[in-house]
Amino acid sequence: MLKKNQNITDTCSFFNCIEKNLDKAAQFISVDKKLLKQIKLCNSVYRINFPVEIYGKIQVIEAYRVQHSHHKLPCKGGIRYSLKVNQDEIMTLAALMTYKCAIMDIPFGGAKGGIKIDPQKIPVKYLEKITRRYTSELVKKNFIGPGIDVPAPDYGTGEKEMSWIFDTFSSLCPGNIDSMACVTGKPISQGGVRGRKEATGLGVFYGIRELCNLKEEMSFLGLDTGLMGKKIIIQGLGNVGYHAAKFLYKSGAIIVALAEREGAIYNKNGLNVSDVILHLKETGSILNFPGSKNIQKTEKALELECDILIPAALENVINKNNANSIKSKIIGEAANGPITPEAENILEKKGITIIPDIYLNAGGVTVSYFEWIKNLSHIRYGRIEKKFSENINAKFIKIIETICKRKILKKEKDIFLKGADEIDFIYSGLEDTMINGFHTIRDIKNSLNINIRTASYILAINKIIDSYKKLGIFP
Ligand code: NAD
């Protein structure tokens, strides 16, 4: 039975969908039923109502912060601003964070926050007021802090909201030398890390590239190996969707359609993502982009012919009503929970490969983890070692030139002479994490002959069980 304040998918709440995924995975491993129950439950759910004066009138704002699991601390998870925010949604997204962190070996418990507002309809000065008030409510209840719970951006939020959160927290907790680590996804000047903005989309790119580079997986789907020439459709041109589109386009994939709230655009020969963004900035819409065809019903874009479909907007967009019409061979879940369980059954029968959210969009939390470490160590990545590496490499080149009795070309020298900057460390750390995660999951998938989602949940459950056991909480 669905209750009020639940996010309705085809037949169950969003949270129940995730529980079903865990139950499915648990069939393949030996796990105590009570422990599985503990792993599924949300440890703390904080529902807040607070008043804010907007345009001279009092508005009562509904908001949430959910800490799904305390098996590792701090808790970590984004904050979303949307009129669709409800308790069930935030609980589910917090649970997904726990599993994501476990899969990617990130030492956090899962959390999520949400404020039920439409940020596009609220002027910035009121958005700031709401964000600061929300932060002070979290401080009052000890629901935020570098070692307690660390928010980040999500749907409808970005750097500016994270900056306000940091400023509010540090004003309310003066003298806390680690206060910068109370939130991630901040602007660089406020302690952010280079590469965080594009991290989730870049992680989506690395994950899809890993699958496409496997000959065995591609020939099973009747596709060529590699990303070059793959036809891609992306829903949602926000932070995640835009950056995924940009990196896929750069690697030679063909973006045949892009879908936004107001409609979608299609061009079988491909859309230049940067030009679409310029057009969006100039006209306020992606529609009427030169050379492309408008699709008025935006959700119809999901049903077009393509090799890879990337939902990067919201949950439940592929459900029992449209799953049969999906023609893509691969679906990369950049958004959280875009496919309902009923839809997944239909898609599996059609032979579609799904790369699940708990792995594919974990790039954001991975780089948030790097930002948190940067904030706690109070130093930019590469600041100490960059020049040292450059000096050593210069000496090394001189030795090679002496031994080989020839001068190394300047363009060859430049490759070796450059020491790593912060962005180089972040990109390589993210790439490594996404590649390792992919192959660990794939090994489980192949050994049990199951799909990637179930394999990912098995990995997550095993890691959490191990953590509980080592803590001595369960035998
Ligand atoms: P965002 O607010 O930056 O972008 C979302 C985009 O989707 C917006 O451009 C919006 O106009 C568009 N959109 C909304 N409804 C739509 C519809 N019906 N059809 C097509 N487009 C629509 O949000 P984001 O941060 O990019 O998050 C997108 C998804 O990725 C969410 O599910 C979020 O939970 C997930 N995610 C985000 C991050 C992150 O680092 N931001 C990390 C992990 C997962």
Short mmCIF file of C-alpha atoms and ligand atoms in Angstrom, two decimals:
data_model
loop_
_atom_site.label_atom_id
_atom_site.label_comp_id
_atom_site.label_asym_id
_atom_site.label_seq_id
_atom_site.Cartn_x
_atom_site.Cartn_y
_atom_site.Cartn_z
CA MET A 1 0.00 0.00 0.00
CA LEU A 2 1.45 3.39 -0.92
CA LYS A 3 1.26 6.02 1.79
CA LYS A 4 1.16 9.80 1.66
CA ASN A 5 4.63 11.31 1.31
CA GLN A 6 5.95 8.44 -0.82
CA ASN A 7 7.40 8.65 -4.26
CA ILE A 8 5.24 6.49 -6.47
CA THR A 9 6.88 4.34 -9.15
CA ASP A 10 4.90 1.73 -11.11
CA THR A 11 3.70 -0.36 -8.18
CA CYS A 12 5.87 0.38 -5.17
CA SER A 13 7.46 3.32 -3.39
CA PHE A 14 10.91 4.46 -4.55
CA PHE A 15 12.35 3.19 -1.25
CA ASN A 16 10.70 -0.23 -1.68
CA CYS A 17 12.26 -0.48 -5.17
CA ILE A 18 15.72 -0.21 -3.64
CA GLU A 19 14.78 -2.74 -0.93
CA LYS A 20 13.78 -5.12 -3.73
CA ASN A 21 17.20 -4.69 -5.35
CA LEU A 22 18.87 -5.57 -2.04
CA ASP A 23 16.63 -8.62 -1.57
CA LYS A 24 17.48 -9.80 -5.08
CA ALA A 25 21.22 -9.44 -4.40
CA ALA A 26 20.95 -11.05 -0.95
CA GLN A 27 19.75 -14.31 -2.58
CA PHE A 28 23.26 -14.83 -3.92
CA ILE A 29 25.12 -14.36 -0.64
CA SER A 30 24.72 -15.60 2.90
CA VAL A 31 23.49 -12.67 4.97
CA ASP A 32 21.68 -12.69 8.31
CA LYS A 33 18.09 -11.45 7.80
CA LYS A 34 18.29 -9.00 10.72
CA LEU A 35 21.55 -7.60 9.43
CA LEU A 36 20.01 -7.16 5.98
CA LYS A 37 17.12 -5.32 7.64
CA GLN A 38 19.59 -3.02 9.40
CA ILE A 39 21.43 -2.38 6.13
CA LYS A 40 18.14 -1.38 4.43
CA LEU A 41 16.77 0.90 7.16
CA CYS A 42 17.43 4.64 7.42
CA ASN A 43 19.20 5.34 10.72
CA SER A 44 18.00 8.95 11.15
CA VAL A 45 15.31 10.91 9.35
CA TYR A 46 15.04 14.62 10.14
CA ARG A 47 11.99 16.41 8.76
CA ILE A 48 11.99 20.17 9.23
CA ASN A 49 9.46 22.93 8.62
CA PHE A 50 10.78 26.45 8.94
CA PRO A 51 9.37 29.88 8.14
CA VAL A 52 11.04 32.25 5.68
CA GLU A 53 9.82 35.68 4.66
CA ILE A 54 9.54 35.87 0.87
CA TYR A 55 8.20 39.02 -0.85
CA GLY A 56 7.01 40.27 2.57
CA LYS A 57 4.96 37.13 3.28
CA ILE A 58 5.74 34.18 5.54
CA GLN A 59 6.25 30.90 3.67
CA VAL A 60 6.59 27.62 5.54
CA ILE A 61 9.31 25.55 3.88
CA GLU A 62 9.36 21.74 4.04
CA ALA A 63 12.82 20.17 4.12
CA TYR A 64 14.64 16.94 4.99
CA ARG A 65 18.01 15.51 5.92
CA VAL A 66 18.27 11.73 6.06
CA GLN A 67 21.27 9.79 7.32
CA HIS A 68 20.81 6.31 5.98
CA SER A 69 23.80 4.57 7.51
CA HIS A 70 26.28 5.31 10.28
CA HIS A 71 28.47 2.25 9.66
CA LYS A 72 31.06 4.78 8.48
CA LEU A 73 31.22 8.45 9.42
CA PRO A 74 30.76 11.16 8.33
CA CYS A 75 27.60 10.62 6.33
CA LYS A 76 27.68 12.08 2.85
CA GLY A 77 25.11 13.03 0.24
CA GLY A 78 23.74 15.83 -1.90
CA ILE A 79 20.98 18.33 -1.28
CA ARG A 80 18.25 18.67 -3.87
CA TYR A 81 15.84 21.55 -4.47
CA SER A 82 12.68 20.44 -6.21
CA LEU A 83 8.92 20.63 -5.76
CA LYS A 84 8.91 16.82 -5.98
CA VAL A 85 10.99 16.43 -2.80
CA ASN A 86 9.36 14.14 -0.25
CA GLN A 87 10.48 11.90 2.60
CA ASP A 88 10.43 8.68 0.59
CA GLU A 89 12.55 10.22 -2.17
CA ILE A 90 15.18 11.58 0.21
CA MET A 91 15.32 8.30 2.18
CA THR A 92 15.86 6.39 -1.06
CA LEU A 93 18.56 8.73 -2.32
CA ALA A 94 20.31 8.51 1.07
CA ALA A 95 20.26 4.70 0.83
CA LEU A 96 21.71 4.84 -2.69
CA MET A 97 24.54 6.98 -1.29
CA THR A 98 25.42 4.29 1.26
CA TYR A 99 25.68 1.65 -1.46
CA LYS A 100 27.58 3.96 -3.82
CA CYS A 101 30.19 4.79 -1.19
CA ALA A 102 30.60 1.10 -0.28
CA ILE A 103 31.10 0.12 -3.95
CA MET A 104 33.65 2.86 -4.60
CA ASP A 105 35.55 2.26 -1.34
CA ILE A 106 34.69 5.70 -0.01
CA PRO A 107 34.68 5.77 3.81
CA PHE A 108 31.30 7.48 4.29
CA GLY A 109 27.79 6.46 5.30
CA GLY A 110 25.02 7.57 2.97
CA ALA A 111 22.88 10.69 3.48
CA LYS A 112 20.68 13.03 1.43
CA GLY A 113 18.88 16.32 1.93
CA GLY A 114 16.09 18.07 0.14
CA ILE A 115 14.09 21.28 0.20
CA LYS A 116 10.65 21.31 -1.39
CA ILE A 117 10.96 24.42 -3.56
CA ASP A 118 11.27 25.23 -7.26
CA PRO A 119 14.64 27.05 -7.43
CA GLN A 120 13.87 28.34 -10.93
CA LYS A 121 10.91 30.34 -9.57
CA ILE A 122 12.64 31.81 -6.49
CA PRO A 123 14.94 34.86 -6.77
CA VAL A 124 18.55 34.26 -5.67
CA LYS A 125 18.29 36.44 -2.53
CA TYR A 126 15.42 34.26 -1.22
CA LEU A 127 17.20 31.06 -2.25
CA GLU A 128 20.11 32.25 -0.12
CA LYS A 129 17.79 32.97 2.81
CA ILE A 130 16.22 29.49 2.58
CA THR A 131 19.62 27.77 2.24
CA ARG A 132 21.07 29.60 5.24
CA ARG A 133 17.98 28.88 7.36
CA TYR A 134 18.09 25.19 6.38
CA THR A 135 21.79 25.03 7.33
CA SER A 136 21.17 26.60 10.73
CA GLU A 137 18.38 24.05 11.36
CA LEU A 138 20.90 21.28 10.57
CA VAL A 139 23.50 22.85 12.89
CA LYS A 140 20.94 23.03 15.74
CA LYS A 141 20.36 19.27 15.55
CA ASN A 142 24.00 18.37 14.88
CA PHE A 143 23.09 17.12 11.39
CA ILE A 144 26.03 18.78 9.64
CA GLY A 145 29.78 18.93 10.24
CA PRO A 146 33.08 17.67 8.83
CA GLY A 147 32.94 14.49 10.95
CA ILE A 148 29.14 14.20 11.14
CA ASP A 149 27.37 14.75 7.85
CA VAL A 150 28.74 16.49 4.76
CA PRO A 151 26.27 17.70 2.08
CA ALA A 152 27.06 18.30 -1.61
CA PRO A 153 25.19 19.50 -4.73
CA ASP A 154 22.42 17.50 -6.34
CA TYR A 155 19.41 18.23 -8.56
CA GLY A 156 18.64 21.97 -8.45
CA THR A 157 21.71 22.98 -6.41
CA GLY A 158 25.31 23.87 -7.21
CA GLU A 159 28.38 25.80 -6.05
CA LYS A 160 26.56 28.90 -4.79
CA GLU A 161 24.30 26.94 -2.42
CA MET A 162 27.33 25.00 -1.11
CA SER A 163 29.13 28.29 -0.52
CA TRP A 164 26.19 29.65 1.54
CA ILE A 165 26.10 26.41 3.55
CA PHE A 166 29.82 26.67 4.31
CA ASP A 167 29.55 30.33 5.30
CA THR A 168 26.54 29.71 7.57
CA PHE A 169 28.16 26.69 9.22
CA SER A 170 31.44 28.50 9.88
CA SER A 171 29.62 31.52 11.34
CA LEU A 172 27.66 29.29 13.70
CA CYS A 173 30.67 27.13 14.64
CA PRO A 174 33.51 29.69 14.94
CA GLY A 175 37.04 28.48 15.48
CA ASN A 176 36.45 25.08 13.88
CA ILE A 177 39.61 24.84 11.79
CA ASP A 178 38.08 22.07 9.67
CA SER A 179 34.81 23.86 8.94
CA MET A 180 35.58 23.97 5.19
CA ALA A 181 35.05 20.21 5.16
CA CYS A 182 31.42 20.61 6.30
CA VAL A 183 30.23 20.63 2.68
CA THR A 184 31.68 19.72 -0.74
CA GLY A 185 31.04 21.01 -4.24
CA LYS A 186 32.13 24.51 -3.18
CA PRO A 187 33.68 27.07 -5.55
CA ILE A 188 37.50 26.78 -5.77
CA SER A 189 37.93 30.09 -3.91
CA GLN A 190 35.90 28.69 -1.00
CA GLY A 191 37.89 25.46 -0.63
CA GLY A 192 36.42 23.54 -3.55
CA VAL A 193 38.52 21.14 -5.57
CA ARG A 194 39.23 21.44 -9.28
CA GLY A 195 37.18 18.89 -11.24
CA ARG A 196 34.25 18.55 -8.79
CA LYS A 197 31.78 20.35 -11.05
CA GLU A 198 32.26 17.90 -13.93
CA ALA A 199 33.02 14.86 -11.72
CA THR A 200 29.68 13.04 -11.96
CA GLY A 201 29.43 13.50 -15.74
CA LEU A 202 33.08 12.54 -16.21
CA GLY A 203 32.51 9.43 -14.07
CA VAL A 204 29.51 8.56 -16.27
CA PHE A 205 31.81 8.88 -19.29
CA TYR A 206 34.53 6.65 -17.75
CA GLY A 207 31.97 3.98 -16.77
CA ILE A 208 30.32 3.86 -20.21
CA ARG A 209 33.73 3.86 -21.92
CA GLU A 210 34.82 0.85 -19.83
CA LEU A 211 31.81 -1.17 -20.98
CA CYS A 212 32.15 -0.08 -24.62
CA ASN A 213 35.83 -1.07 -24.67
CA LEU A 214 34.96 -4.70 -23.93
CA LYS A 215 34.75 -6.68 -27.18
CA GLU A 216 32.80 -9.52 -25.58
CA GLU A 217 30.08 -7.19 -24.17
CA MET A 218 29.80 -5.22 -27.41
CA SER A 219 29.55 -8.24 -29.71
CA PHE A 220 26.79 -9.62 -27.42
CA LEU A 221 24.88 -6.37 -28.12
CA GLY A 222 25.75 -6.38 -31.84
CA LEU A 223 27.89 -3.24 -31.47
CA ASP A 224 31.47 -2.34 -32.42
CA THR A 225 34.03 -1.92 -29.65
CA GLY A 226 34.78 1.62 -28.45
CA LEU A 227 32.83 4.85 -28.14
CA MET A 228 33.65 6.19 -31.59
CA GLY A 229 30.47 6.56 -33.66
CA LYS A 230 28.11 5.30 -30.92
CA LYS A 231 24.71 7.06 -31.16
CA ILE A 232 23.74 8.60 -27.84
CA ILE A 233 20.60 10.23 -26.37
CA ILE A 234 20.81 12.25 -23.15
CA GLN A 235 17.87 13.38 -21.02
CA GLY A 236 18.64 16.39 -18.82
CA LEU A 237 21.26 18.94 -19.78
CA GLY A 238 22.09 20.01 -16.22
CA ASN A 239 25.32 19.45 -14.34
CA VAL A 240 25.52 15.67 -14.87
CA GLY A 241 23.95 15.45 -18.33
CA TYR A 242 25.90 18.34 -19.82
CA HIS A 243 29.31 17.11 -18.64
CA ALA A 244 28.61 13.49 -19.66
CA ALA A 245 27.53 14.77 -23.10
CA LYS A 246 30.65 16.92 -23.41
CA PHE A 247 33.11 14.11 -22.64
CA LEU A 248 31.25 11.57 -24.81
CA TYR A 249 31.11 14.04 -27.73
CA LYS A 250 34.86 14.72 -27.39
CA SER A 251 35.60 11.00 -27.59
CA GLY A 252 33.87 10.63 -30.95
CA ALA A 253 30.39 9.52 -29.88
CA ILE A 254 27.45 11.03 -31.82
CA ILE A 255 24.91 12.83 -29.63
CA VAL A 256 21.77 12.30 -31.73
CA ALA A 257 19.24 13.75 -29.26
CA LEU A 258 19.12 15.92 -26.15
CA ALA A 259 15.99 16.25 -24.00
CA GLU A 260 15.13 19.06 -21.59
CA ARG A 261 11.96 20.11 -19.74
CA GLU A 262 10.59 22.15 -22.65
CA GLY A 263 11.14 19.51 -25.36
CA ALA A 264 13.89 17.61 -27.14
CA ILE A 265 16.06 18.15 -30.22
CA TYR A 266 17.20 15.49 -32.71
CA ASN A 267 19.78 15.34 -35.46
CA LYS A 268 20.78 11.92 -36.82
CA ASN A 269 24.21 13.31 -37.80
CA GLY A 270 24.91 14.54 -34.26
CA LEU A 271 24.56 17.68 -32.13
CA ASN A 272 27.53 19.81 -31.10
CA VAL A 273 26.97 19.98 -27.32
CA SER A 274 28.84 23.28 -26.76
CA ASP A 275 26.84 24.95 -29.56
CA VAL A 276 23.59 23.66 -28.02
CA ILE A 277 24.58 25.21 -24.68
CA LEU A 278 25.34 28.55 -26.39
CA HIS A 279 21.94 28.38 -28.10
CA LEU A 280 20.29 27.57 -24.74
CA LYS A 281 21.99 30.58 -23.11
CA GLU A 282 20.93 32.89 -25.95
CA THR A 283 17.32 31.74 -26.37
CA GLY A 284 16.47 30.19 -22.98
CA SER A 285 15.63 26.85 -24.62
CA ILE A 286 17.30 24.00 -26.50
CA LEU A 287 14.42 24.00 -29.02
CA ASN A 288 14.92 25.39 -32.54
CA PHE A 289 18.64 24.58 -32.50
CA PRO A 290 19.85 25.08 -36.11
CA GLY A 291 19.92 21.85 -38.12
CA SER A 292 17.92 19.84 -35.59
CA LYS A 293 14.32 18.67 -35.40
CA ASN A 294 12.17 19.66 -32.40
CA ILE A 295 10.37 16.96 -30.43
CA GLN A 296 7.62 18.66 -28.44
CA LYS A 297 6.87 15.76 -26.07
CA THR A 298 10.26 15.58 -24.38
CA GLU A 299 9.80 12.05 -22.97
CA LYS A 300 9.40 10.73 -26.55
CA ALA A 301 13.15 11.32 -27.05
CA LEU A 302 13.82 8.32 -24.80
CA GLU A 303 12.13 6.08 -27.38
CA LEU A 304 14.27 7.08 -30.38
CA GLU A 305 16.80 4.72 -32.06
CA CYS A 306 20.25 4.90 -30.43
CA ASP A 307 23.03 2.75 -29.01
CA ILE A 308 23.25 4.37 -25.58
CA LEU A 309 20.47 6.13 -23.67
CA ILE A 310 21.50 8.28 -20.71
CA PRO A 311 18.74 9.50 -18.39
CA ALA A 312 20.38 12.35 -16.43
CA ALA A 313 17.41 14.22 -14.96
CA LEU A 314 15.11 12.52 -12.49
CA GLU A 315 13.88 9.15 -11.19
CA ASN A 316 11.21 6.83 -12.68
CA VAL A 317 11.43 8.23 -16.20
CA ILE A 318 11.64 4.72 -17.68
CA ASN A 319 8.65 2.82 -16.34
CA LYS A 320 6.22 0.11 -17.38
CA ASN A 321 4.45 2.57 -19.73
CA ASN A 322 7.43 3.27 -21.98
CA ALA A 323 9.92 0.42 -21.33
CA ASN A 324 8.63 -1.60 -24.28
CA SER A 325 9.28 1.33 -26.62
CA ILE A 326 12.94 1.84 -25.61
CA LYS A 327 15.20 0.99 -28.57
CA SER A 328 18.62 1.62 -27.05
CA LYS A 329 21.06 -1.28 -26.54
CA ILE A 330 22.68 0.23 -23.43
CA ILE A 331 21.18 2.45 -20.72
CA GLY A 332 23.59 4.39 -18.52
CA GLU A 333 21.84 5.56 -15.35
CA ALA A 334 23.40 8.99 -14.79
CA ALA A 335 20.37 10.06 -12.74
CA ASN A 336 19.41 8.28 -9.55
CA GLY A 337 16.68 5.67 -9.97
CA PRO A 338 15.57 6.48 -13.54
CA ILE A 339 14.31 2.90 -14.19
CA THR A 340 11.50 1.30 -12.17
CA PRO A 341 11.82 -2.44 -11.30
CA GLU A 342 8.89 -3.28 -13.62
CA ALA A 343 10.63 -1.45 -16.46
CA GLU A 344 13.88 -3.22 -15.68
CA ASN A 345 12.21 -6.63 -16.11
CA ILE A 346 10.93 -5.55 -19.53
CA LEU A 347 14.30 -4.08 -20.58
CA GLU A 348 16.18 -7.22 -19.48
CA LYS A 349 13.91 -9.39 -21.64
CA LYS A 350 14.74 -7.09 -24.55
CA GLY A 351 18.47 -7.77 -23.93
CA ILE A 352 19.30 -4.19 -22.97
CA THR A 353 22.42 -3.74 -20.80
CA ILE A 354 21.89 -1.36 -17.87
CA ILE A 355 24.80 0.34 -16.11
CA PRO A 356 23.24 1.14 -12.71
CA ASP A 357 23.20 4.46 -10.86
CA ILE A 358 24.93 3.14 -7.73
CA TYR A 359 28.03 2.63 -9.81
CA LEU A 360 27.71 4.99 -12.79
CA ASN A 361 27.00 8.30 -11.06
CA ALA A 362 29.39 7.70 -8.14
CA GLY A 363 32.00 10.03 -9.70
CA GLY A 364 30.46 12.97 -7.83
CA VAL A 365 30.87 11.48 -4.38
CA THR A 366 34.32 10.19 -5.31
CA VAL A 367 35.58 13.69 -6.06
CA SER A 368 33.64 15.08 -3.09
CA TYR A 369 35.73 12.68 -1.01
CA PHE A 370 38.88 14.18 -2.58
CA GLU A 371 37.58 17.68 -1.76
CA TRP A 372 36.88 16.67 1.87
CA ILE A 373 40.45 15.32 2.19
CA LYS A 374 41.81 18.55 0.67
CA ASN A 375 39.84 20.60 3.20
CA LEU A 376 41.04 18.52 6.15
CA SER A 377 44.66 18.66 5.00
CA HIS A 378 44.37 22.41 4.29
CA ILE A 379 46.49 22.19 1.15
CA ARG A 380 45.87 22.03 -2.60
CA TYR A 381 46.71 18.72 -4.29
CA GLY A 382 50.12 18.94 -5.98
CA ARG A 383 51.24 22.12 -4.19
CA ILE A 384 54.22 20.51 -2.47
CA GLU A 385 55.33 17.88 -4.97
CA LYS A 386 54.77 19.58 -8.35
CA LYS A 387 58.06 21.48 -8.65
CA PHE A 388 59.99 18.60 -7.07
CA SER A 389 58.72 16.19 -9.77
CA GLU A 390 59.51 18.73 -12.51
CA ASN A 391 63.12 19.12 -11.24
CA ILE A 392 63.65 15.37 -11.00
CA ASN A 393 62.20 14.82 -14.47
CA ALA A 394 64.49 17.54 -15.93
CA LYS A 395 67.53 15.77 -14.43
CA PHE A 396 66.26 12.44 -15.77
CA ILE A 397 65.93 13.86 -19.30
CA LYS A 398 69.51 15.21 -19.12
CA ILE A 399 70.79 11.74 -18.16
CA ILE A 400 68.86 10.10 -21.02
CA GLU A 401 70.22 12.71 -23.50
CA THR A 402 73.77 12.01 -22.30
CA ILE A 403 73.36 8.23 -22.57
CA CYS A 404 71.61 8.36 -25.97
CA LYS A 405 73.87 11.15 -27.29
CA ARG A 406 70.90 12.99 -28.80
CA LYS A 407 68.71 15.93 -27.79
CA ILE A 408 65.11 15.07 -26.90
CA LEU A 409 62.60 17.17 -28.90
CA LYS A 410 60.92 20.04 -27.00
CA LYS A 411 57.43 18.63 -27.51
CA GLU A 412 58.62 15.26 -26.10
CA LYS A 413 60.37 17.02 -23.21
CA ASP A 414 57.25 18.99 -22.31
CA ILE A 415 55.35 15.75 -21.66
CA PHE A 416 57.88 14.70 -19.00
CA LEU A 417 58.68 18.12 -17.61
CA LYS A 418 55.18 18.99 -16.41
CA GLY A 419 54.50 18.11 -12.78
CA ALA A 420 50.96 17.11 -11.86
CA ASP A 421 48.46 19.86 -10.95
CA GLU A 422 45.39 19.40 -8.77
CA ILE A 423 43.19 18.70 -11.80
CA ASP A 424 45.57 15.93 -13.00
CA PHE A 425 45.38 14.18 -9.61
CA ILE A 426 41.59 14.51 -9.46
CA TYR A 427 40.99 13.21 -12.98
CA SER A 428 43.40 10.28 -12.58
CA GLY A 429 42.01 9.41 -9.12
CA LEU A 430 38.47 9.46 -10.50
CA GLU A 431 39.38 7.44 -13.60
CA ASP A 432 41.15 4.81 -11.50
CA THR A 433 38.22 4.54 -9.07
CA MET A 434 35.67 4.17 -11.90
CA ILE A 435 37.78 1.56 -13.73
CA ASN A 436 38.44 -0.50 -10.59
CA GLY A 437 34.78 -0.32 -9.55
CA PHE A 438 33.65 -1.45 -12.99
CA HIS A 439 35.90 -4.51 -13.14
CA THR A 440 35.20 -5.57 -9.54
CA ILE A 441 31.46 -5.48 -10.31
CA ARG A 442 31.94 -7.24 -13.66
CA ASP A 443 33.87 -10.10 -12.04
CA ILE A 444 30.92 -10.67 -9.67
CA LYS A 445 28.46 -10.40 -12.58
CA ASN A 446 30.34 -12.98 -14.64
CA SER A 447 30.95 -15.40 -11.79
CA LEU A 448 27.23 -15.52 -10.87
CA ASN A 449 25.76 -14.89 -14.33
CA ILE A 450 23.65 -11.97 -13.10
CA ASN A 451 23.08 -8.39 -14.26
CA ILE A 452 25.32 -5.42 -13.39
CA ARG A 453 22.85 -3.94 -10.90
CA THR A 454 22.55 -7.11 -8.83
CA ALA A 455 26.34 -7.54 -8.92
CA SER A 456 26.76 -3.94 -7.70
CA TYR A 457 24.36 -4.51 -4.79
CA ILE A 458 26.19 -7.73 -3.84
CA LEU A 459 29.45 -5.78 -3.71
CA ALA A 460 27.83 -3.04 -1.60
CA ILE A 461 26.18 -5.47 0.86
CA ASN A 462 29.41 -7.44 1.31
CA LYS A 463 31.41 -4.28 2.03
CA ILE A 464 28.86 -3.04 4.60
CA ILE A 465 28.64 -6.45 6.30
CA ASP A 466 32.42 -6.53 6.52
CA SER A 467 32.39 -3.08 8.11
CA TYR A 468 29.77 -4.07 10.72
CA LYS A 469 31.70 -7.26 11.51
CA LYS A 470 35.03 -5.48 11.94
CA LEU A 471 33.35 -2.92 14.18
CA GLY A 472 32.28 -5.84 16.37
CA ILE A 473 28.61 -4.88 16.03
CA PHE A 474 27.69 -8.22 14.41
CA PRO A 475 29.53 -11.50 14.91
P1 NAD B 1 20.64 19.67 -12.40
O1 NAD B 1 19.58 20.38 -11.66
O2 NAD B 1 21.95 20.32 -12.62
O3 NAD B 1 20.11 19.21 -13.85
C1 NAD B 1 18.93 18.51 -14.08
C2 NAD B 1 18.47 18.85 -15.49
O4 NAD B 1 17.34 18.04 -15.83
C3 NAD B 1 18.01 20.32 -15.61
O5 NAD B 1 18.64 20.91 -16.72
C4 NAD B 1 16.51 20.20 -15.79
O6 NAD B 1 15.96 21.26 -16.57
C5 NAD B 1 16.39 18.87 -16.51
N1 NAD B 1 15.07 18.27 -16.42
C6 NAD B 1 14.17 18.33 -15.42
N2 NAD B 1 13.05 17.64 -15.73
C7 NAD B 1 13.25 17.15 -16.97
C8 NAD B 1 12.47 16.36 -17.86
N3 NAD B 1 11.25 15.95 -17.51
N4 NAD B 1 12.98 16.02 -19.07
C9 NAD B 1 14.23 16.43 -19.42
N5 NAD B 1 15.02 17.19 -18.64
C10 NAD B 1 14.54 17.53 -17.42
O7 NAD B 1 20.79 18.27 -11.64
P2 NAD B 1 22.04 17.28 -11.69
O8 NAD B 1 22.91 17.63 -10.55
O9 NAD B 1 22.58 17.22 -13.06
O10 NAD B 1 21.31 15.91 -11.30
C11 NAD B 1 20.67 15.10 -12.27
C12 NAD B 1 20.53 13.69 -11.73
O11 NAD B 1 21.82 13.17 -11.40
C13 NAD B 1 19.69 13.56 -10.45
O12 NAD B 1 19.03 12.32 -10.46
C14 NAD B 1 20.75 13.56 -9.36
O13 NAD B 1 20.31 12.93 -8.18
C15 NAD B 1 21.83 12.74 -10.05
N6 NAD B 1 23.17 12.94 -9.48
C16 NAD B 1 23.75 14.18 -9.42
C17 NAD B 1 25.04 14.31 -8.89
C18 NAD B 1 25.78 15.63 -8.87
O14 NAD B 1 26.97 15.64 -8.56
N7 NAD B 1 25.15 16.74 -9.21
C19 NAD B 1 25.72 13.18 -8.40
C20 NAD B 1 25.11 11.93 -8.49
C21 NAD B 1 23.83 11.83 -9.03
#
